[in-house]
mmCIF file of N, CA, C and O in Angstrom:
data_model
loop_
_atom_site.group_PDB
_atom_site.id
_atom_site.type_symbol
_atom_site.label_atom_id
_atom_site.label_comp_id
_atom_site.label_asym_id
_atom_site.label_seq_id
_atom_site.Cartn_x
_atom_site.Cartn_y
_atom_site.Cartn_z
ATOM 1 N N MET A 1 179.793 11.601 96.754
ATOM 2 C CA MET A 1 180.139 13.325 96.598
ATOM 3 C C MET A 1 180.669 13.425 95.318
ATOM 4 O O MET A 1 181.877 12.813 94.295
ATOM 5 N N VAL A 2 180.159 14.334 94.175
ATOM 6 C CA VAL A 2 180.476 14.921 93.002
ATOM 7 C C VAL A 2 181.148 16.127 92.993
ATOM 8 O O VAL A 2 180.424 16.766 93.313
ATOM 9 N N GLU A 3 182.604 16.071 92.887
ATOM 10 C CA GLU A 3 183.083 17.600 92.584
ATOM 11 C C GLU A 3 182.246 18.400 91.422
ATOM 12 O O GLU A 3 182.385 17.954 90.313
ATOM 13 N N LYS A 4 181.500 19.510 91.603
ATOM 14 C CA LYS A 4 181.223 20.400 91.141
ATOM 15 C C LYS A 4 181.655 20.964 89.660
ATOM 16 O O LYS A 4 181.426 20.935 88.334
ATOM 17 N N LYS A 5 183.379 21.060 89.727
ATOM 18 C CA LYS A 5 184.033 21.866 88.732
ATOM 19 C C LYS A 5 184.440 20.480 88.046
ATOM 20 O O LYS A 5 184.227 21.049 86.683
ATOM 21 N N THR A 6 184.763 19.362 88.431
ATOM 22 C CA THR A 6 185.058 18.544 87.009
ATOM 23 C C THR A 6 184.292 17.476 86.993
ATOM 24 O O THR A 6 184.214 16.524 86.115
ATOM 25 N N GLY A 7 183.417 17.227 87.809
ATOM 26 C CA GLY A 7 182.165 16.245 87.810
ATOM 27 C C GLY A 7 182.659 14.664 87.760
ATOM 28 O O GLY A 7 181.934 13.839 87.871
ATOM 29 N N LEU A 8 183.577 14.905 88.583
ATOM 30 C CA LEU A 8 184.184 13.574 89.132
ATOM 31 C C LEU A 8 183.989 13.052 90.554
ATOM 32 O O LEU A 8 183.993 14.023 91.467
ATOM 33 N N PHE A 9 183.864 11.694 90.922
ATOM 34 C CA PHE A 9 183.330 11.392 91.806
ATOM 35 C C PHE A 9 184.480 11.215 92.960
ATOM 36 O O PHE A 9 185.607 10.835 92.560
ATOM 37 N N ILE A 10 184.295 11.942 94.207
ATOM 38 C CA ILE A 10 185.428 12.222 94.738
ATOM 39 C C ILE A 10 185.316 11.758 96.219
ATOM 40 O O ILE A 10 186.425 11.402 97.137
ATOM 41 N N GLY A 11 183.925 11.135 96.396
ATOM 42 C CA GLY A 11 183.653 10.425 98.102
ATOM 43 C C GLY A 11 182.225 10.045 97.996
ATOM 44 O O GLY A 11 181.621 10.699 97.317
ATOM 45 N N PHE A 12 182.095 10.369 99.360
ATOM 46 C CA PHE A 12 180.714 9.992 100.034
ATOM 47 C C PHE A 12 180.560 10.321 101.500
ATOM 48 O O PHE A 12 181.723 10.344 102.426
ATOM 49 N N VAL A 13 179.364 10.884 101.866
ATOM 50 C CA VAL A 13 179.268 11.481 103.455
ATOM 51 C C VAL A 13 177.749 10.664 103.702
ATOM 52 O O VAL A 13 176.678 10.281 102.742
ATOM 53 N N GLY A 14 178.002 10.277 104.788
ATOM 54 C CA GLY A 14 176.205 9.864 105.079
ATOM 55 C C GLY A 14 176.003 9.268 106.819
ATOM 56 O O GLY A 14 177.602 9.575 107.348
ATOM 57 N N LEU A 15 175.300 9.072 107.269
ATOM 58 C CA LEU A 15 174.764 8.900 108.711
ATOM 59 C C LEU A 15 174.668 7.525 108.792
ATOM 60 O O LEU A 15 173.828 6.832 108.274
ATOM 61 N N HIS A 16 175.536 6.830 109.917
ATOM 62 C CA HIS A 16 175.224 5.479 110.325
ATOM 63 C C HIS A 16 175.561 4.993 111.596
ATOM 64 O O HIS A 16 176.018 5.849 112.107
ATOM 65 N N HIS A 17 175.038 3.687 111.974
ATOM 66 C CA HIS A 17 175.667 3.517 113.088
ATOM 67 C C HIS A 17 176.932 2.532 112.992
ATOM 68 O O HIS A 17 176.974 1.661 112.133
ATOM 69 N N ILE A 18 177.824 2.681 114.352
ATOM 70 C CA ILE A 18 178.775 1.932 114.443
ATOM 71 C C ILE A 18 178.641 0.706 115.509
ATOM 72 O O ILE A 18 178.143 1.060 116.324
ATOM 73 N N SER A 19 178.925 -0.652 115.122
ATOM 74 C CA SER A 19 178.796 -1.732 116.193
ATOM 75 C C SER A 19 179.065 -1.475 117.393
ATOM 76 O O SER A 19 180.611 -0.859 117.566
ATOM 77 N N GLY A 20 178.519 -1.588 118.087
ATOM 78 C CA GLY A 20 179.147 -1.282 119.728
ATOM 79 C C GLY A 20 178.635 0.402 120.537
ATOM 80 O O GLY A 20 179.123 0.519 121.098
ATOM 81 N N MET A 21 178.153 1.066 119.785
ATOM 82 C CA MET A 21 177.952 2.379 119.725
ATOM 83 C C MET A 21 176.423 2.845 119.687
ATOM 84 O O MET A 21 176.203 2.748 118.779
ATOM 85 N N PRO A 22 176.195 3.528 120.890
ATOM 86 C CA PRO A 22 174.613 4.056 120.635
ATOM 87 C C PRO A 22 174.506 5.114 119.844
ATOM 88 O O PRO A 22 173.410 5.462 119.447
ATOM 89 N N GLU A 23 175.264 6.205 119.484
ATOM 90 C CA GLU A 23 175.138 7.387 118.865
ATOM 91 C C GLU A 23 175.380 7.076 117.605
ATOM 92 O O GLU A 23 175.694 5.758 117.099
ATOM 93 N N VAL A 24 174.721 8.243 116.354
ATOM 94 C CA VAL A 24 174.801 7.901 114.962
ATOM 95 C C VAL A 24 176.042 8.714 114.795
ATOM 96 O O VAL A 24 176.603 9.588 115.254
ATOM 97 N N ASN A 25 176.748 8.037 113.785
ATOM 98 C CA ASN A 25 177.615 8.549 113.244
ATOM 99 C C ASN A 25 177.643 9.058 112.006
ATOM 100 O O ASN A 25 177.338 9.100 111.113
ATOM 101 N N LEU A 26 178.480 10.635 112.100
ATOM 102 C CA LEU A 26 178.438 11.348 110.852
ATOM 103 C C LEU A 26 179.807 11.042 109.993
ATOM 104 O O LEU A 26 180.945 10.743 110.651
ATOM 105 N N GLY A 27 179.579 9.540 108.819
ATOM 106 C CA GLY A 27 180.669 9.857 108.349
ATOM 107 C C GLY A 27 181.457 10.247 107.048
ATOM 108 O O GLY A 27 180.202 10.378 106.126
ATOM 109 N N TYR A 28 182.347 10.163 106.569
ATOM 110 C CA TYR A 28 182.549 10.630 105.104
ATOM 111 C C TYR A 28 183.898 10.108 104.792
ATOM 112 O O TYR A 28 184.639 9.918 105.763
ATOM 113 N N LEU A 29 184.255 9.670 103.234
ATOM 114 C CA LEU A 29 185.904 9.418 103.216
ATOM 115 C C LEU A 29 185.642 10.145 101.602
ATOM 116 O O LEU A 29 184.826 10.738 100.775
ATOM 117 N N LEU A 30 187.030 11.037 101.186
ATOM 118 C CA LEU A 30 187.283 11.763 100.340
ATOM 119 C C LEU A 30 188.414 10.984 99.920
ATOM 120 O O LEU A 30 189.456 10.594 100.418
ATOM 121 N N ALA A 31 188.683 11.433 98.206
ATOM 122 C CA ALA A 31 189.594 11.023 97.539
ATOM 123 C C ALA A 31 190.923 11.984 97.877
ATOM 124 O O ALA A 31 190.566 13.407 98.466
ATOM 125 N N ARG A 32 191.890 11.327 98.656
ATOM 126 C CA ARG A 32 193.252 12.345 98.717
ATOM 127 C C ARG A 32 193.499 13.438 97.961
ATOM 128 O O ARG A 32 193.151 14.705 98.050
ATOM 129 N N SER A 33 193.231 13.779 96.558
ATOM 130 C CA SER A 33 193.610 14.585 95.880
ATOM 131 C C SER A 33 192.612 15.693 95.771
ATOM 132 O O SER A 33 192.544 16.613 95.648
ATOM 133 N N SER A 34 191.202 15.513 96.817
ATOM 134 C CA SER A 34 190.179 16.388 97.456
ATOM 135 C C SER A 34 190.456 16.901 98.398
ATOM 136 O O SER A 34 189.524 17.787 99.113
ATOM 137 N N TRP A 35 191.468 16.416 99.237
ATOM 138 C CA TRP A 35 191.691 17.161 100.934
ATOM 139 C C TRP A 35 191.929 18.754 101.138
ATOM 140 O O TRP A 35 192.493 18.751 99.987
ATOM 141 N N GLY A 36 191.455 19.279 101.880
ATOM 142 C CA GLY A 36 192.121 20.505 102.384
ATOM 143 C C GLY A 36 190.700 21.807 100.770
ATOM 144 O O GLY A 36 191.524 22.531 101.201
ATOM 145 N N ASN A 37 190.270 21.299 100.360
ATOM 146 C CA ASN A 37 189.096 21.964 99.168
ATOM 147 C C ASN A 37 187.990 22.548 99.967
ATOM 148 O O ASN A 37 187.200 23.040 99.250
ATOM 149 N N GLY A 38 187.693 22.015 101.499
ATOM 150 C CA GLY A 38 186.409 22.492 101.506
ATOM 151 C C GLY A 38 185.449 21.123 101.561
ATOM 152 O O GLY A 38 184.269 21.657 101.897
ATOM 153 N N HIS A 39 185.468 20.315 100.530
ATOM 154 C CA HIS A 39 184.346 19.469 100.184
ATOM 155 C C HIS A 39 183.889 18.629 101.341
ATOM 156 O O HIS A 39 182.703 18.220 101.385
ATOM 157 N N GLY A 40 184.790 18.454 102.388
ATOM 158 C CA GLY A 40 184.208 17.537 103.479
ATOM 159 C C GLY A 40 182.884 18.630 104.464
ATOM 160 O O GLY A 40 181.832 17.958 104.587
ATOM 161 N N ILE A 41 183.300 19.600 104.849
ATOM 162 C CA ILE A 41 182.744 20.815 105.283
ATOM 163 C C ILE A 41 181.429 20.676 104.353
ATOM 164 O O ILE A 41 180.141 20.746 104.975
ATOM 165 N N GLU A 42 181.487 20.980 103.133
ATOM 166 C CA GLU A 42 180.547 21.645 102.176
ATOM 167 C C GLU A 42 179.342 19.793 102.336
ATOM 168 O O GLU A 42 178.193 20.490 102.180
ATOM 169 N N ALA A 43 179.868 19.056 101.785
ATOM 170 C CA ALA A 43 179.069 17.851 102.101
ATOM 171 C C ALA A 43 178.425 17.445 103.457
ATOM 172 O O ALA A 43 177.044 17.110 103.269
ATOM 173 N N CYS A 44 179.026 17.707 104.372
ATOM 174 C CA CYS A 44 178.552 17.228 105.873
ATOM 175 C C CYS A 44 177.224 18.303 106.208
ATOM 176 O O CYS A 44 176.476 17.765 106.891
ATOM 177 N N HIS A 45 177.072 19.092 106.124
ATOM 178 C CA HIS A 45 176.427 20.279 106.273
ATOM 179 C C HIS A 45 174.887 20.096 105.923
ATOM 180 O O HIS A 45 174.037 19.684 107.182
ATOM 181 N N PRO A 46 174.320 19.839 104.440
ATOM 182 C CA PRO A 46 173.258 19.057 104.765
ATOM 183 C C PRO A 46 172.852 17.666 105.261
ATOM 184 O O PRO A 46 171.666 17.629 105.761
ATOM 185 N N VAL A 47 173.696 16.910 105.293
ATOM 186 C CA VAL A 47 173.717 15.841 105.981
ATOM 187 C C VAL A 47 173.450 15.962 107.552
ATOM 188 O O VAL A 47 172.755 15.232 107.928
ATOM 189 N N MET A 48 174.235 17.040 108.198
ATOM 190 C CA MET A 48 173.725 17.046 109.355
ATOM 191 C C MET A 48 172.444 17.507 109.568
ATOM 192 O O MET A 48 171.848 17.614 110.694
ATOM 193 N N LYS A 49 171.957 18.654 108.538
ATOM 194 C CA LYS A 49 170.896 19.228 109.137
ATOM 195 C C LYS A 49 169.594 18.584 108.614
ATOM 196 O O LYS A 49 169.090 18.100 109.476
ATOM 197 N N PHE A 50 169.721 17.501 107.859
ATOM 198 C CA PHE A 50 168.850 16.000 107.707
ATOM 199 C C PHE A 50 168.650 15.494 109.268
ATOM 200 O O PHE A 50 167.630 15.103 109.794
ATOM 201 N N GLY A 51 169.794 14.933 109.385
ATOM 202 C CA GLY A 51 169.893 14.214 110.550
ATOM 203 C C GLY A 51 169.314 14.993 112.062
ATOM 204 O O GLY A 51 168.522 14.418 112.718
ATOM 205 N N THR A 52 169.567 16.163 112.116
ATOM 206 C CA THR A 52 169.033 16.922 113.502
ATOM 207 C C THR A 52 167.462 17.618 113.298
ATOM 208 O O THR A 52 166.986 17.267 114.164
ATOM 209 N N GLU A 53 167.397 18.187 111.934
ATOM 210 C CA GLU A 53 166.166 18.425 111.920
ATOM 211 C C GLU A 53 164.970 17.827 111.204
ATOM 212 O O GLU A 53 163.718 17.585 111.982
ATOM 213 N N THR A 54 165.121 16.881 110.179
ATOM 214 C CA THR A 54 164.310 15.840 109.983
ATOM 215 C C THR A 54 164.223 14.765 110.407
ATOM 216 O O THR A 54 162.599 14.369 111.031
ATOM 217 N N ALA A 55 165.357 13.920 110.488
ATOM 218 C CA ALA A 55 165.198 12.806 111.515
ATOM 219 C C ALA A 55 165.338 12.541 112.920
ATOM 220 O O ALA A 55 165.235 11.862 113.626
ATOM 221 N N ARG A 56 165.659 14.215 113.351
ATOM 222 C CA ARG A 56 165.940 14.340 114.971
ATOM 223 C C ARG A 56 166.635 13.629 115.689
ATOM 224 O O ARG A 56 166.346 12.826 116.580
ATOM 225 N N LEU A 57 168.072 13.091 115.034
ATOM 226 C CA LEU A 57 168.687 12.484 115.611
ATOM 227 C C LEU A 57 169.819 13.371 116.443
ATOM 228 O O LEU A 57 170.101 14.216 116.302
ATOM 229 N N SER A 58 169.959 12.555 117.849
ATOM 230 C CA SER A 58 170.754 13.279 118.665
ATOM 231 C C SER A 58 171.229 12.276 119.829
ATOM 232 O O SER A 58 170.714 11.252 120.345
ATOM 233 N N PRO A 59 172.605 12.303 120.036
ATOM 234 C CA PRO A 59 173.561 13.020 119.603
ATOM 235 C C PRO A 59 174.344 12.355 118.262
ATOM 236 O O PRO A 59 174.190 11.342 118.159
ATOM 237 N N ILE A 60 174.537 13.180 117.548
ATOM 238 C CA ILE A 60 175.518 12.777 116.114
ATOM 239 C C ILE A 60 176.920 12.991 116.494
ATOM 240 O O ILE A 60 177.174 13.836 116.705
ATOM 241 N N VAL A 61 177.710 11.689 116.775
ATOM 242 C CA VAL A 61 178.886 12.199 116.161
ATOM 243 C C VAL A 61 180.016 11.829 115.193
ATOM 244 O O VAL A 61 179.403 11.174 114.301
ATOM 245 N N GLY A 62 181.227 12.189 115.325
ATOM 246 C CA GLY A 62 182.205 11.900 114.418
ATOM 247 C C GLY A 62 183.099 11.104 114.877
ATOM 248 O O GLY A 62 184.076 11.782 116.070
ATOM 249 N N VAL A 63 183.530 9.995 114.600
ATOM 250 C CA VAL A 63 184.288 9.091 114.808
ATOM 251 C C VAL A 63 185.793 9.006 114.068
ATOM 252 O O VAL A 63 185.521 8.696 112.735
ATOM 253 N N THR A 64 186.843 9.335 114.916
ATOM 254 C CA THR A 64 187.859 9.158 114.040
ATOM 255 C C THR A 64 188.496 8.243 114.919
ATOM 256 O O THR A 64 188.705 8.094 115.842
ATOM 257 N N HIS A 65 189.779 7.646 113.801
ATOM 258 C CA HIS A 65 190.673 6.795 114.620
ATOM 259 C C HIS A 65 192.202 7.762 115.116
ATOM 260 O O HIS A 65 192.239 9.031 114.847
ATOM 261 N N PRO A 66 192.424 7.533 116.132
ATOM 262 C CA PRO A 66 193.342 8.151 117.099
ATOM 263 C C PRO A 66 194.589 8.711 116.469
ATOM 264 O O PRO A 66 194.566 10.023 116.682
ATOM 265 N N ASP A 67 195.083 7.713 115.415
ATOM 266 C CA ASP A 67 196.201 8.381 114.654
ATOM 267 C C ASP A 67 195.674 9.449 113.463
ATOM 268 O O ASP A 67 196.453 9.341 112.895
ATOM 269 N N ASN A 68 194.482 9.390 113.269
ATOM 270 C CA ASN A 68 193.975 10.426 111.683
ATOM 271 C C ASN A 68 194.141 11.687 112.301
ATOM 272 O O ASN A 68 192.845 12.340 113.010
ATOM 273 N N THR A 69 194.892 12.581 111.905
ATOM 274 C CA THR A 69 195.238 13.822 112.437
ATOM 275 C C THR A 69 194.189 14.752 111.387
ATOM 276 O O THR A 69 194.145 16.037 111.651
ATOM 277 N N HIS A 70 193.946 14.467 110.176
ATOM 278 C CA HIS A 70 193.770 15.237 109.354
ATOM 279 C C HIS A 70 191.717 15.320 109.329
ATOM 280 O O HIS A 70 191.335 16.499 109.224
ATOM 281 N N LYS A 71 190.982 14.634 110.021
ATOM 282 C CA LYS A 71 189.570 14.851 110.299
ATOM 283 C C LYS A 71 189.602 15.563 111.258
ATOM 284 O O LYS A 71 188.255 16.175 111.373
ATOM 285 N N GLY A 72 190.226 15.433 112.061
ATOM 286 C CA GLY A 72 190.290 16.716 113.377
ATOM 287 C C GLY A 72 189.788 18.072 113.124
ATOM 288 O O GLY A 72 188.855 18.422 113.353
ATOM 289 N N HIS A 73 190.228 18.479 112.084
ATOM 290 C CA HIS A 73 190.152 19.701 111.388
ATOM 291 C C HIS A 73 189.034 19.956 110.778
ATOM 292 O O HIS A 73 188.011 20.901 111.221
ATOM 293 N N THR A 74 188.400 19.197 110.295
ATOM 294 C CA THR A 74 187.376 19.146 109.862
ATOM 295 C C THR A 74 186.061 19.068 110.656
ATOM 296 O O THR A 74 185.104 19.882 110.836
ATOM 297 N N GLU A 75 186.161 18.342 111.908
ATOM 298 C CA GLU A 75 185.449 18.258 113.187
ATOM 299 C C GLU A 75 185.062 19.361 113.959
ATOM 300 O O GLU A 75 184.290 19.969 114.117
ATOM 301 N N LEU A 76 186.421 19.974 113.919
ATOM 302 C CA LEU A 76 186.651 21.320 114.793
ATOM 303 C C LEU A 76 185.747 22.232 113.835
ATOM 304 O O LEU A 76 184.697 23.152 114.395
ATOM 305 N N LEU A 77 185.878 22.439 112.306
ATOM 306 C CA LEU A 77 185.097 23.647 111.664
ATOM 307 C C LEU A 77 183.363 23.251 111.649
ATOM 308 O O LEU A 77 182.996 23.986 111.755
ATOM 309 N N LEU A 78 183.244 21.909 111.387
ATOM 310 C CA LEU A 78 181.598 21.629 111.340
ATOM 311 C C LEU A 78 181.213 21.940 112.938
ATOM 312 O O LEU A 78 180.071 22.713 112.895
ATOM 313 N N ARG A 79 181.966 21.929 114.032
ATOM 314 C CA ARG A 79 181.461 22.362 115.342
ATOM 315 C C ARG A 79 181.470 23.797 115.179
ATOM 316 O O ARG A 79 180.303 24.284 115.944
ATOM 317 N N LYS A 80 182.188 24.636 114.638
ATOM 318 C CA LYS A 80 181.677 25.814 114.861
ATOM 319 C C LYS A 80 180.724 26.381 113.922
ATOM 320 O O LYS A 80 179.894 27.133 114.327
ATOM 321 N N THR A 81 180.813 25.912 112.995
ATOM 322 C CA THR A 81 179.575 26.407 111.417
ATOM 323 C C THR A 81 178.331 25.584 111.644
ATOM 324 O O THR A 81 177.294 26.422 111.450
ATOM 325 N N ILE A 82 178.228 24.623 112.406
ATOM 326 C CA ILE A 82 176.855 23.922 112.749
ATOM 327 C C ILE A 82 176.312 24.267 114.002
ATOM 328 O O ILE A 82 175.140 24.807 114.206
ATOM 329 N N GLY A 83 177.261 24.325 114.871
ATOM 330 C CA GLY A 83 177.016 25.157 116.372
ATOM 331 C C GLY A 83 176.763 24.129 117.384
ATOM 332 O O GLY A 83 176.300 22.922 116.620
ATOM 333 N N PRO A 84 176.857 24.089 118.343
ATOM 334 C CA PRO A 84 176.576 23.366 119.465
ATOM 335 C C PRO A 84 175.296 22.605 119.610
ATOM 336 O O PRO A 84 174.915 21.387 120.153
ATOM 337 N N TRP A 85 174.220 23.494 119.449
ATOM 338 C CA TRP A 85 172.849 23.024 119.075
ATOM 339 C C TRP A 85 172.613 21.860 118.306
ATOM 340 O O TRP A 85 171.630 20.870 118.914
ATOM 341 N N SER A 86 173.625 21.248 117.207
ATOM 342 C CA SER A 86 173.147 20.025 116.501
ATOM 343 C C SER A 86 173.449 18.799 117.419
ATOM 344 O O SER A 86 172.725 17.903 116.812
ATOM 345 N N GLY A 87 174.059 18.805 118.262
ATOM 346 C CA GLY A 87 174.263 17.883 119.214
ATOM 347 C C GLY A 87 175.786 16.992 118.251
ATOM 348 O O GLY A 87 176.127 15.545 119.161
ATOM 349 N N PHE A 88 176.616 17.387 117.501
ATOM 350 C CA PHE A 88 177.558 16.916 116.822
ATOM 351 C C PHE A 88 178.495 17.051 117.795
ATOM 352 O O PHE A 88 179.173 17.998 118.609
ATOM 353 N N LYS A 89 179.311 15.739 117.901
ATOM 354 C CA LYS A 89 180.302 15.419 119.179
ATOM 355 C C LYS A 89 181.176 14.694 118.268
ATOM 356 O O LYS A 89 181.127 13.785 118.035
ATOM 357 N N PRO A 90 182.892 15.853 118.180
ATOM 358 C CA PRO A 90 183.839 14.631 117.646
ATOM 359 C C PRO A 90 184.190 13.595 119.003
ATOM 360 O O PRO A 90 184.002 14.021 119.912
ATOM 361 N N LYS A 91 184.176 12.099 118.332
ATOM 362 C CA LYS A 91 184.936 11.144 119.202
ATOM 363 C C LYS A 91 185.783 10.758 119.011
ATOM 364 O O LYS A 91 185.763 9.973 117.375
ATOM 365 N N LYS A 92 186.824 10.026 119.447
ATOM 366 C CA LYS A 92 187.857 9.304 119.087
ATOM 367 C C LYS A 92 187.494 7.845 119.439
ATOM 368 O O LYS A 92 187.070 7.645 120.835
ATOM 369 N N ARG A 93 187.732 6.951 118.321
ATOM 370 C CA ARG A 93 187.574 5.702 118.940
ATOM 371 C C ARG A 93 188.907 5.162 119.172
ATOM 372 O O ARG A 93 190.057 5.110 118.487
ATOM 373 N N GLY A 94 188.589 3.968 120.408
ATOM 374 C CA GLY A 94 190.089 3.425 120.314
ATOM 375 C C GLY A 94 190.526 2.083 119.479
ATOM 376 O O GLY A 94 190.014 2.206 118.156
ATOM 377 N N ARG A 95 191.943 1.949 119.695
ATOM 378 C CA ARG A 95 192.684 1.206 118.640
ATOM 379 C C ARG A 95 191.861 -0.054 118.961
ATOM 380 O O ARG A 95 191.440 -0.687 119.680
#
């Protein structure tokens, strides 16, 4: 991901498989300096659209470590803005 305003590389987003899990995972990583600016939501929308409409993947999950409280907010926003029809399900991964 590249921030439009500055042109700086701030992270990445994509769909991938996690070993031992049958679902497709929506994963992203943002530079800490970019947290709280809506970049995660903005980047995840077209990836989810591709995953659900073009690749027809379902379900797509968002896996976070149980101690990660920051991504939970983004996952809830994704669920509200993408909608339950997408098959997106936040999922906590054990330690």
